[in-house]
Coordinates of N, CA and C in Angstrom, one line a residue:
M1 N 40.1 274.5 72.1 CA 39.1 275.6 71.9 C 37.9 275.3 72.8
Q2 N 37.5 276.3 73.5 CA 36.3 276.2 74.4 C 35.1 276.9 73.8
V3 N 34.0 276.2 73.5 CA 32.9 276.8 72.8 C 31.7 276.9 73.8
A4 N 31.2 278.1 74.0 CA 30.0 278.3 74.8 C 28.8 278.2 73.9
L5 N 27.9 277.3 74.1 CA 26.8 277.1 73.2 C 25.5 277.5 74.0
I6 N 24.8 278.5 73.5 CA 23.6 279.0 74.1 C 22.4 278.6 73.2
E7 N 21.7 277.6 73.5 CA 20.6 277.1 72.7 C 19.5 276.5 73.6
D8 N 18.2 276.9 73.4 CA 17.2 276.5 74.4 C 16.6 275.1 74.0
D9 N 16.6 274.8 72.7 CA 16.0 273.5 72.3 C 17.0 272.3 72.7
E10 N 16.5 271.4 73.5 CA 17.4 270.4 74.0 C 18.0 269.5 73.0
Q11 N 17.2 269.1 72.0 CA 17.7 268.2 70.9 C 18.7 268.9 70.0
T12 N 18.4 270.2 69.7 CA 19.3 271.0 68.9 C 20.6 271.2 69.6
R13 N 20.5 271.5 70.9 CA 21.7 271.7 71.7 C 22.6 270.4 71.7
A14 N 22.0 269.3 71.9 CA 22.7 268.0 72.0 C 23.4 267.7 70.6
R15 N 22.6 268.0 69.6 CA 23.1 267.7 68.2 C 24.3 268.7 67.9
T16 N 24.1 269.9 68.3 CA 25.2 270.9 68.0 C 26.5 270.5 68.8
E17 N 26.3 270.1 70.0 CA 27.4 269.7 70.9 C 28.1 268.6 70.2
Q18 N 27.4 267.6 69.7 CA 28.0 266.4 69.1 C 28.8 266.8 67.8
L19 N 28.3 267.8 67.0 CA 29.0 268.2 65.8 C 30.3 268.9 66.2
F20 N 30.3 269.7 67.2 CA 31.6 270.4 67.6 C 32.6 269.3 68.1
E21 N 32.1 268.5 69.0 CA 33.0 267.5 69.6 C 33.5 266.5 68.6
A22 N 32.7 266.2 67.5 CA 33.2 265.4 66.4 C 34.4 266.0 65.7
A23 N 34.5 267.3 65.7 CA 35.5 268.0 65.0 C 36.8 268.2 65.9
S24 N 36.7 267.7 67.1 CA 37.8 267.8 68.1 C 38.9 266.8 67.7
T25 N 40.2 267.2 67.9 CA 41.3 266.3 67.7 C 42.2 266.3 69.0
A26 N 43.1 265.3 69.1 CA 43.9 265.3 70.3 C 44.8 266.5 70.3
A27 N 45.3 267.0 69.2 CA 46.2 268.1 69.1 C 45.5 269.4 69.3
D28 N 44.2 269.5 69.0 CA 43.5 270.7 69.1 C 42.1 270.4 69.6
P29 N 41.9 270.0 70.9 CA 40.6 269.6 71.4 C 39.6 270.7 71.5
I30 N 38.4 270.3 71.3 CA 37.2 271.3 71.3 C 36.3 270.8 72.5
H31 N 36.0 271.7 73.4 CA 35.2 271.4 74.5 C 34.0 272.4 74.5
V32 N 32.8 271.8 74.6 CA 31.5 272.5 74.5 C 30.9 272.7 75.9
L33 N 30.6 274.0 76.2 CA 29.9 274.3 77.4 C 28.4 274.7 77.1
P34 N 27.5 273.8 77.3 CA 26.1 274.1 76.8 C 25.3 274.8 77.8
F35 N 24.5 275.8 77.3 CA 23.5 276.5 78.2 C 22.2 276.6 77.5
A36 N 21.1 276.6 78.3 CA 19.8 276.6 77.8 C 19.2 278.0 77.7
S37 N 19.9 279.0 78.2 CA 19.4 280.4 78.2 C 20.6 281.4 78.3
A38 N 20.3 282.6 78.0 CA 21.3 283.7 78.1 C 21.6 283.9 79.6
E39 N 20.6 283.8 80.5 CA 20.8 284.0 81.9 C 21.7 282.9 82.5
A40 N 21.5 281.7 82.0 CA 22.4 280.6 82.5 C 23.8 280.8 82.2
F41 N 24.0 281.3 80.9 CA 25.4 281.6 80.5 C 26.0 282.7 81.4
E42 N 25.2 283.8 81.6 CA 25.8 284.9 82.3 C 26.0 284.5 83.8
F43 N 25.2 283.7 84.3 CA 25.4 283.3 85.7 C 26.6 282.4 85.9
A44 N 26.9 281.6 84.9 CA 28.1 280.7 85.0 C 29.4 281.5 84.9
Q45 N 29.4 282.6 84.2 CA 30.7 283.4 84.1 C 31.9 282.6 83.6
V46 N 31.7 281.9 82.5 CA 32.7 281.1 81.9 C 33.5 281.8 80.9
A47 N 34.8 281.4 80.7 CA 35.6 282.0 79.7 C 35.5 281.1 78.5
A48 N 35.3 281.6 77.3 CA 35.1 280.8 76.1 C 35.9 281.4 74.9
D49 N 36.3 280.6 74.0 CA 37.0 281.1 72.8 C 36.1 281.5 71.7
V50 N 34.8 281.1 71.8 CA 33.8 281.5 70.9 C 32.4 281.2 71.5
L51 N 31.5 282.1 71.2 CA 30.1 282.0 71.7 C 29.2 281.6 70.5
V52 N 28.5 280.5 70.6 CA 27.6 280.1 69.5 C 26.2 280.3 70.1
L53 N 25.4 281.2 69.5 CA 24.2 281.7 70.1 C 23.0 281.5 69.1
D54 N 21.9 280.9 69.7 CA 20.6 281.0 69.0 C 20.1 282.4 69.2
I55 N 19.2 282.8 68.3 CA 18.6 284.1 68.5 C 17.4 284.1 69.4
K56 N 16.5 283.2 69.1 CA 15.2 283.1 69.9 C 15.5 282.2 71.2
L57 N 15.5 282.9 72.3 CA 15.8 282.2 73.6 C 14.7 282.6 74.6
P58 N 14.4 281.8 75.6 CA 13.5 282.2 76.7 C 14.2 283.3 77.5
G59 N 13.5 284.3 77.9 CA 14.1 285.4 78.6 C 14.8 286.3 77.6
A60 N 16.1 286.8 78.0 CA 16.8 287.6 77.0 C 17.2 286.8 75.8
D61 N 17.0 287.4 74.6 CA 17.4 286.7 73.4 C 18.9 286.7 73.1
G62 N 19.3 286.0 72.1 CA 20.7 285.9 71.7 C 21.3 287.2 71.4
M63 N 20.6 288.1 70.7 CA 21.1 289.4 70.3 C 21.4 290.3 71.5
T64 N 20.4 290.2 72.4 CA 20.6 291.0 73.7 C 21.8 290.5 74.5
L65 N 22.0 289.2 74.5 CA 23.1 288.6 75.2 C 24.4 289.1 74.5
A66 N 24.4 289.0 73.2 CA 25.6 289.4 72.4 C 26.0 290.9 72.7
K67 N 25.0 291.8 72.8 CA 25.3 293.2 73.1 C 25.9 293.3 74.5
A68 N 25.4 292.5 75.4 CA 25.9 292.6 76.8 C 27.3 292.1 76.9
V69 N 27.6 291.0 76.1 CA 28.9 290.5 76.1 C 29.9 291.5 75.5
R70 N 29.5 292.2 74.4 CA 30.4 293.1 73.7 C 30.8 294.3 74.7
K71 N 29.9 294.6 75.7 CA 30.3 295.7 76.6 C 31.5 295.3 77.4
V72 N 31.7 294.0 77.7 CA 32.8 293.6 78.5 C 33.9 292.9 77.8
D73 N 33.6 292.4 76.6 CA 34.6 291.7 75.8 C 34.4 292.1 74.3
P74 N 35.2 293.0 73.8 CA 35.0 293.5 72.4 C 35.5 292.5 71.3
T75 N 36.3 291.5 71.7 CA 37.0 290.7 70.8 C 36.5 289.2 70.7
V76 N 35.8 288.7 71.7 CA 35.5 287.3 71.6 C 34.6 287.0 70.4
P77 N 34.9 286.0 69.6 CA 34.1 285.7 68.4 C 32.6 285.3 68.8
L78 N 31.7 285.9 68.1 CA 30.3 285.6 68.3 C 29.7 285.0 67.0
V79 N 29.1 283.8 67.1 CA 28.5 283.2 66.0 C 27.0 282.9 66.2
F80 N 26.1 283.5 65.4 CA 24.7 283.3 65.5 C 24.3 282.1 64.6
V81 N 23.5 281.3 65.2 CA 22.9 280.1 64.5 C 21.4 280.2 64.7
S82 N 20.6 280.4 63.6 CA 19.2 280.7 63.8 C 18.4 280.3 62.6
N83 N 17.1 280.2 62.8 CA 16.1 279.9 61.8 C 15.7 281.2 61.1
Y84 N 16.1 282.3 61.6 CA 15.6 283.6 61.2 C 16.7 284.5 60.6
D85 N 16.4 284.9 59.4 CA 17.5 285.7 58.7 C 17.3 287.2 58.9
E86 N 16.2 287.7 59.5 CA 15.9 289.1 59.7 C 16.9 289.8 60.7
Y87 N 17.6 289.0 61.4 CA 18.6 289.6 62.4 C 20.0 289.7 61.8
V88 N 20.2 289.3 60.6 CA 21.5 289.3 60.0 C 22.2 290.7 60.2
F89 N 21.5 291.7 59.9 CA 22.2 293.0 59.9 C 22.5 293.5 61.3
E90 N 21.6 293.0 62.3 CA 21.9 293.3 63.7 C 23.2 292.7 64.1
G91 N 23.5 291.6 63.5 CA 24.8 290.9 63.8 C 26.0 291.7 63.5
Y92 N 25.9 292.6 62.5 CA 27.0 293.5 62.2 C 27.2 294.5 63.3
D93 N 26.2 294.8 64.1 CA 26.3 295.8 65.2 C 27.1 295.3 66.3
V94 N 27.2 294.0 66.4 CA 28.0 293.4 67.5 C 29.3 292.7 66.9
N95 N 29.6 293.0 65.7 CA 30.8 292.5 65.0 C 30.8 290.9 65.1
A96 N 29.7 290.3 64.7 CA 29.6 288.9 64.7 C 30.5 288.3 63.7
L97 N 31.1 287.1 64.1 CA 32.0 286.4 63.2 C 31.3 285.8 62.0
A98 N 30.1 285.3 62.4 CA 29.3 284.6 61.3 C 27.8 284.6 61.8
Y99 N 26.9 284.5 60.8 CA 25.5 284.3 61.0 C 25.1 283.1 60.1
I100 N 24.8 282.0 60.7 CA 24.6 280.8 60.0 C 23.1 280.3 60.2
M101 N 22.5 279.9 59.1 CA 21.1 279.4 59.2 C 21.1 277.9 59.7
K102 N 20.1 277.6 60.5 CA 19.9 276.2 60.9 C 19.3 275.4 59.7
P103 N 19.5 274.1 59.7 CA 20.2 273.3 60.7 C 21.7 273.3 60.5
L104 N 22.4 273.2 61.6 CA 23.9 273.1 61.5 C 24.3 271.7 61.0
T105 N 25.3 271.7 60.2 CA 25.9 270.5 59.6 C 27.4 270.4 60.0
A106 N 28.0 269.3 59.7 CA 29.4 269.1 60.0 C 30.2 270.2 59.2
A107 N 29.8 270.4 57.9 CA 30.5 271.3 57.1 C 30.4 272.8 57.6
K108 N 29.2 273.1 58.1 CA 29.0 274.5 58.7 C 29.9 274.6 60.0
V109 N 29.9 273.6 60.8 CA 30.7 273.6 62.0 C 32.2 273.8 61.6
A110 N 32.6 273.0 60.6 CA 34.0 273.2 60.2 C 34.3 274.6 59.7
T111 N 33.4 275.2 59.1 CA 33.6 276.6 58.7 C 33.7 277.5 59.9
I112 N 32.9 277.3 60.9 CA 32.9 278.1 62.1 C 34.3 278.0 62.8
I113 N 34.7 276.7 62.9 CA 36.0 276.4 63.6 C 37.2 277.1 62.8
A114 N 37.1 277.0 61.5 CA 38.2 277.6 60.7 C 38.2 279.1 60.8
K115 N 37.0 279.7 60.9 CA 37.0 281.2 61.1 C 37.5 281.6 62.4
V116 N 37.2 280.8 63.5 CA 37.7 281.2 64.8 C 39.2 281.0 64.9
R117 N 39.7 279.9 64.3 CA 41.2 279.7 64.3 C 41.9 280.8 63.5
A118 N 41.3 281.2 62.4 CA 41.9 282.2 61.6 C 42.0 283.6 62.3
Q119 N 41.0 283.8 63.1 CA 40.9 285.1 63.9 C 41.9 285.0 65.0
K120 N 42.2 283.9 65.6 CA 43.1 283.7 66.7 C 44.3 282.9 66.3
P121 N 45.4 283.5 65.9 CA 46.5 282.7 65.4 C 47.0 281.7 66.5
A122 N 47.4 280.5 66.1 CA 47.9 279.5 67.0 C 49.3 280.0 67.5
K123 N 49.5 279.6 68.8 CA 50.9 279.9 69.4 C 51.9 279.1 68.6
Q124 N 53.0 279.7 68.4 CA 54.1 279.1 67.5 C 55.4 279.2 68.1
L125 N 56.3 278.4 67.7 CA 57.8 278.5 67.9 C 58.4 278.9 66.6
L126 N 59.5 279.6 66.8 CA 60.3 280.0 65.6 C 61.7 279.2 65.8
V127 N 62.0 278.3 64.9 CA 63.2 277.6 65.0 C 64.0 277.7 63.7
T128 N 65.3 277.7 63.8 CA 66.2 277.8 62.7 C 66.9 276.5 62.3
T129 N 66.5 275.9 61.2 CA 67.1 274.7 60.7 C 68.1 275.0 59.6
A130 N 68.7 273.9 59.1 CA 69.7 274.1 58.0 C 69.0 274.7 56.8
A131 N 67.7 274.5 56.7 CA 66.9 275.1 55.5 C 66.5 276.5 55.8
G132 N 66.7 277.0 57.0 CA 66.2 278.4 57.3 C 65.3 278.4 58.4
A133 N 64.8 279.6 58.7 CA 63.8 279.8 59.9 C 62.5 279.2 59.5
Q134 N 61.8 278.6 60.5 CA 60.5 278.0 60.3 C 59.7 278.1 61.5
R135 N 58.4 278.4 61.3 CA 57.5 278.5 62.4 C 56.8 277.2 62.6
I136 N 56.6 276.8 63.9 CA 56.0 275.6 64.3 C 54.8 275.8 65.2
P137 N 53.6 275.6 64.7 CA 52.4 275.7 65.6 C 52.5 274.7 66.8
L138 N 52.3 275.1 68.0 CA 52.4 274.2 69.1 C 51.5 273.0 69.0
Y139 N 50.3 273.2 68.4 CA 49.4 272.1 68.3 C 49.9 271.0 67.4
E140 N 50.9 271.2 66.6 CA 51.5 270.2 65.7 C 52.8 269.6 66.4
L141 N 53.3 270.2 67.4 CA 54.5 269.7 68.1 C 54.2 268.6 69.1
T142 N 54.7 267.4 68.9 CA 54.5 266.3 69.8 C 55.5 266.2 70.9
A143 N 56.8 266.5 70.6 CA 57.9 266.4 71.5 C 59.1 267.2 71.0
I144 N 60.0 267.5 72.0 CA 61.3 268.1 71.6 C 62.3 267.2 72.3
E145 N 63.3 266.8 71.6 CA 64.3 265.8 72.1 C 65.7 266.2 71.8
V146 N 66.6 266.1 72.7 CA 68.0 266.4 72.4 C 68.6 265.2 71.6
A147 N 69.2 265.6 70.5 CA 69.7 264.5 69.6 C 71.0 265.0 69.0
D148 N 72.1 264.3 69.3 CA 73.4 264.7 68.7 C 73.8 266.2 68.8
H149 N 73.7 266.6 70.0 CA 74.1 268.0 70.4 C 73.2 269.1 69.6
A150 N 72.0 268.6 69.2 CA 71.0 269.5 68.6 C 69.7 269.2 69.2
L151 N 68.6 269.8 68.7 CA 67.3 269.5 69.1 C 66.5 269.0 68.0
A152 N 65.8 267.9 68.3 CA 64.8 267.3 67.3 C 63.4 267.8 67.7
F153 N 62.8 268.5 66.8 CA 61.4 269.0 67.0 C 60.5 268.0 66.3
H154 N 59.8 267.1 67.1 CA 59.0 266.1 66.4 C 57.6 266.7 66.2
L155 N 57.2 266.7 65.0 CA 55.8 267.2 64.6 C 55.0 266.0 64.2
Q156 N 53.7 266.2 63.9 CA 52.8 265.1 63.6 C 53.3 264.4 62.3
D157 N 53.9 265.2 61.4 CA 54.2 264.6 60.1 C 55.6 264.7 59.7
Q158 N 56.5 265.2 60.6 CA 57.9 265.4 60.2 C 58.7 265.7 61.5
T159 N 60.0 265.6 61.3 CA 60.9 266.0 62.4 C 61.9 267.1 61.9
L160 N 62.0 268.2 62.6 CA 62.9 269.2 62.3 C 64.1 269.3 63.2
V161 N 65.3 269.4 62.7 CA 66.5 269.5 63.6 C 67.0 270.9 63.6
A162 N 67.3 271.4 64.8 CA 67.8 272.8 64.9 C 68.8 272.9 66.1
A163 N 69.6 273.9 66.0 CA 70.5 274.1 67.1 C 69.7 274.7 68.3
G164 N 70.3 274.5 69.5 CA 69.6 275.0 70.7 C 69.8 274.1 71.9
Q165 N 69.3 274.6 73.0 CA 69.3 273.8 74.3 C 67.9 273.6 74.8
L166 N 67.6 272.4 75.3 CA 66.3 272.2 75.8 C 65.8 273.1 76.9
K167 N 66.8 273.6 77.7 CA 66.4 274.5 78.8 C 65.7 275.8 78.2
D168 N 66.0 276.1 77.0 CA 65.4 277.3 76.4 C 63.9 277.2 76.1
Y169 N 63.4 275.9 76.2 CA 62.0 275.7 75.9 C 61.2 275.2 77.1
L170 N 61.8 275.3 78.2 CA 61.1 274.8 79.4 C 59.9 275.6 79.8
S171 N 59.8 276.8 79.2 CA 58.6 277.7 79.4 C 57.4 277.0 78.8
L172 N 57.6 276.1 77.9 CA 56.5 275.4 77.3 C 55.7 274.6 78.3
E173 N 56.2 274.4 79.5 CA 55.5 273.6 80.5 C 54.2 274.4 80.9
Q174 N 54.1 275.7 80.5 CA 52.9 276.4 80.7 C 51.9 276.2 79.6
E175 N 52.3 275.4 78.6 CA 51.5 275.2 77.4 C 51.2 273.7 77.2
D176 N 51.0 273.0 78.2 CA 50.6 271.5 78.2 C 51.8 270.7 77.8
F177 N 53.1 271.1 78.0 CA 54.2 270.3 77.8 C 54.8 270.0 79.2
I178 N 55.6 268.9 79.2 CA 56.3 268.5 80.5 C 57.6 267.9 80.2
R179 N 58.6 268.2 80.9 CA 59.9 267.6 80.8 C 59.9 266.3 81.6
I180 N 60.1 265.2 80.8 CA 60.0 263.8 81.5 C 61.4 263.2 81.7
Y181 N 62.4 263.8 81.0 CA 63.7 263.3 81.1 C 64.6 264.5 80.8
R182 N 65.9 264.4 81.2 CA 66.8 265.6 81.0 C 66.9 266.0 79.6
S183 N 66.5 265.1 78.6 CA 66.7 265.4 77.2 C 65.4 265.4 76.4
I184 N 64.2 265.3 77.1 CA 62.9 265.1 76.4 C 61.8 266.0 77.1
L185 N 61.1 266.7 76.2 CA 60.0 267.5 76.6 C 58.8 267.0 75.7
V186 N 57.7 266.6 76.3 CA 56.6 266.0 75.5 C 55.3 266.9 75.7
N187 N 54.5 266.9 74.6 CA 53.2 267.5 74.6 C 52.2 266.6 75.2
L188 N 51.6 267.0 76.3 CA 50.6 266.1 77.0 C 49.4 265.8 76.1
N189 N 49.1 266.7 75.2 CA 47.9 266.4 74.3 C 48.1 265.2 73.4
F190 N 49.4 264.7 73.3 CA 49.7 263.6 72.4 C 50.1 262.4 73.3
V191 N 50.1 262.5 74.6 CA 50.5 261.3 75.4 C 49.2 260.4 75.5
R192 N 49.4 259.2 75.1 CA 48.3 258.2 75.2 C 48.3 257.5 76.5
R193 N 49.5 257.2 77.0 CA 49.5 256.4 78.3 C 50.8 256.6 79.0
V194 N 50.8 256.6 80.3 CA 52.0 256.7 81.2 C 52.1 255.4 82.0
T195 N 53.3 254.8 81.8 CA 53.6 253.6 82.6 C 54.6 254.0 83.7
T196 N 55.2 253.0 84.4 CA 56.1 253.3 85.4 C 57.3 254.0 84.9
G197 N 57.9 253.6 83.7 CA 59.1 254.1 83.3 C 59.1 254.8 81.9
E198 N 57.9 255.0 81.3 CA 57.9 255.6 80.0 C 56.5 256.1 79.7
V199 N 56.5 257.0 78.6 CA 55.2 257.5 78.1 C 55.0 256.9 76.7
E200 N 53.8 256.6 76.4 CA 53.5 256.2 75.0 C 52.7 257.3 74.3
M201 N 53.2 257.7 73.1 CA 52.6 258.8 72.4 C 51.5 258.3 71.5
A202 N 50.7 259.2 71.0 CA 49.6 258.8 70.1 C 50.0 258.1 68.8
D203 N 51.2 258.4 68.4 CA 51.7 257.7 67.2 C 52.5 256.4 67.5
G204 N 52.5 256.0 68.7 CA 53.1 254.8 69.1 C 54.6 254.9 69.6
T205 N 55.1 256.1 69.5 CA 56.5 256.4 70.0 C 56.5 256.3 71.5
H206 N 57.6 255.7 72.1 CA 57.8 255.6 73.5 C 59.0 256.4 73.9
Y207 N 58.8 257.1 75.0 CA 59.9 257.9 75.6 C 60.1 257.5 77.0
P208 N 61.4 257.4 77.5 CA 61.6 257.1 78.9 C 61.3 258.3 79.8
I209 N 60.9 257.9 81.1 CA 60.7 258.9 82.1 C 61.8 258.8 83.1
A210 N 62.5 259.8 83.5 CA 63.5 259.8 84.5 C 62.9 259.4 85.8
R211 N 63.6 258.6 86.6 CA 63.1 258.1 87.9 C 62.5 259.3 88.7
Q212 N 63.3 260.4 88.8 CA 62.8 261.5 89.6 C 61.7 262.3 89.1
E213 N 61.3 262.0 87.8 CA 60.2 262.7 87.1 C 58.9 261.8 87.0
R214 N 59.0 260.6 87.5 CA 57.8 259.7 87.3 C 56.6 260.2 88.0
K215 N 56.7 260.5 89.3 CA 55.5 261.0 90.0 C 55.0 262.3 89.4
R216 N 55.8 263.2 89.1 CA 55.3 264.5 88.5 C 54.7 264.3 87.2
T217 N 55.3 263.3 86.4 CA 54.7 263.1 85.0 C 53.3 262.4 85.1
R218 N 53.2 261.5 86.0 CA 51.8 260.8 86.2 C 50.8 261.9 86.7
E219 N 51.2 262.7 87.6 CA 50.3 263.7 88.2 C 49.9 264.7 87.1
A220 N 50.9 265.1 86.3 CA 50.6 266.1 85.2 C 49.6 265.4 84.2
F221 N 49.9 264.2 83.8 CA 49.1 263.5 82.8 C 47.6 263.4 83.3
F222 N 47.4 262.9 84.5 CA 46.0 262.7 85.0 C 45.4 264.1 85.3
A223 N 46.1 265.1 85.7 CA 45.5 266.4 85.9 C 45.1 267.0 84.6
H224 N 45.9 266.8 83.6 CA 45.6 267.3 82.2 C 44.3 266.7 81.7
Y225 N 44.1 265.4 81.8 CA 42.9 264.8 81.3 C 41.7 265.0 82.2
R226 N 41.9 265.1 83.5 CA 40.8 265.5 84.4 C 40.3 266.9 84.0
R227 N 41.2 267.8 83.7 CA 40.8 269.1 83.3 C 39.9 269.1 82.0
L228 N 40.4 268.3 81.0 CA 39.6 268.1 79.8 C 38.2 267.6 80.1
A229 N 38.2 266.6 81.0 CA 36.9 266.0 81.3 C 36.0 267.0 82.0
D230 N 36.5 267.7 82.9 CA 35.7 268.7 83.6 C 35.2 269.8 82.7
D231 N 36.0 270.2 81.7 CA 35.6 271.2 80.7 C 34.4 270.7 79.9
N232 N 34.3 269.4 79.8 CA 33.1 268.8 79.0 C 31.9 268.7 79.9

C-alpha cells in the first residue's frame, strides 16, 4: 500500500510516517510518501493507494487539494486528519473515506488501513482442493510448488493441495512472484535471502534455484527491494 501523506508540521509528519510504517508487514508492505504542502504533492504527480491529508496547510488547504484530486480520480481513498471538526461535512462532498481527529495513534492508523483494504479487495487466486473451492489472497501466498503431480499452495499458516500445472500460474510473475525452479514459484515479498543455489524464505524454508535461473532470481530479488527502498 502506498500512502501519500500531506502534512505541513514536520514533527507530526514524521510521527505519522512512523505509525504507518510500523503497521507494515513483509506480506503487505506500506510505503509512505511525505509532502509538506498540497503544491508539493501535485508537483510530484505520484500514484497512491490512499491520501492522508491535513486540513490546514500553507498555500492550498487539504480540502481544496481533495476537490482537485476528485476531478481527476473519483475513487482514490481520501482520509482527513485534523485538529478541526468544522470541516467534517465538507468531507462528504469529496466522498472522504474517513475524517479523523488528531493526534493519530496506532489504533487510528490501523482503522485507516483496514478501511482502505476493505474498499480495495486484495487480489486472489481461486483453487479447488479436496474440500472444495477456496480463495487465496496473494498477500498470504508464499510459494507454489509441484508436489506428487499436484500443486502445493504454501500460505503463511497452512498448505493447500490442488490439481493443476505450475505453468497456469506463471502470470503471477507480474505480481511479485518469480519461478526459480521448474517446479517452484515464490513470492518475493517473503524471500529473506538469495544465495548461489537457493532462496531462504521468511519462515526459514529453503527452496533450490535452478542453475539457469540464478542470475534472473538474484536480479529480481535486488530489483524488488530497491524498488521498496525507493518508494520510501
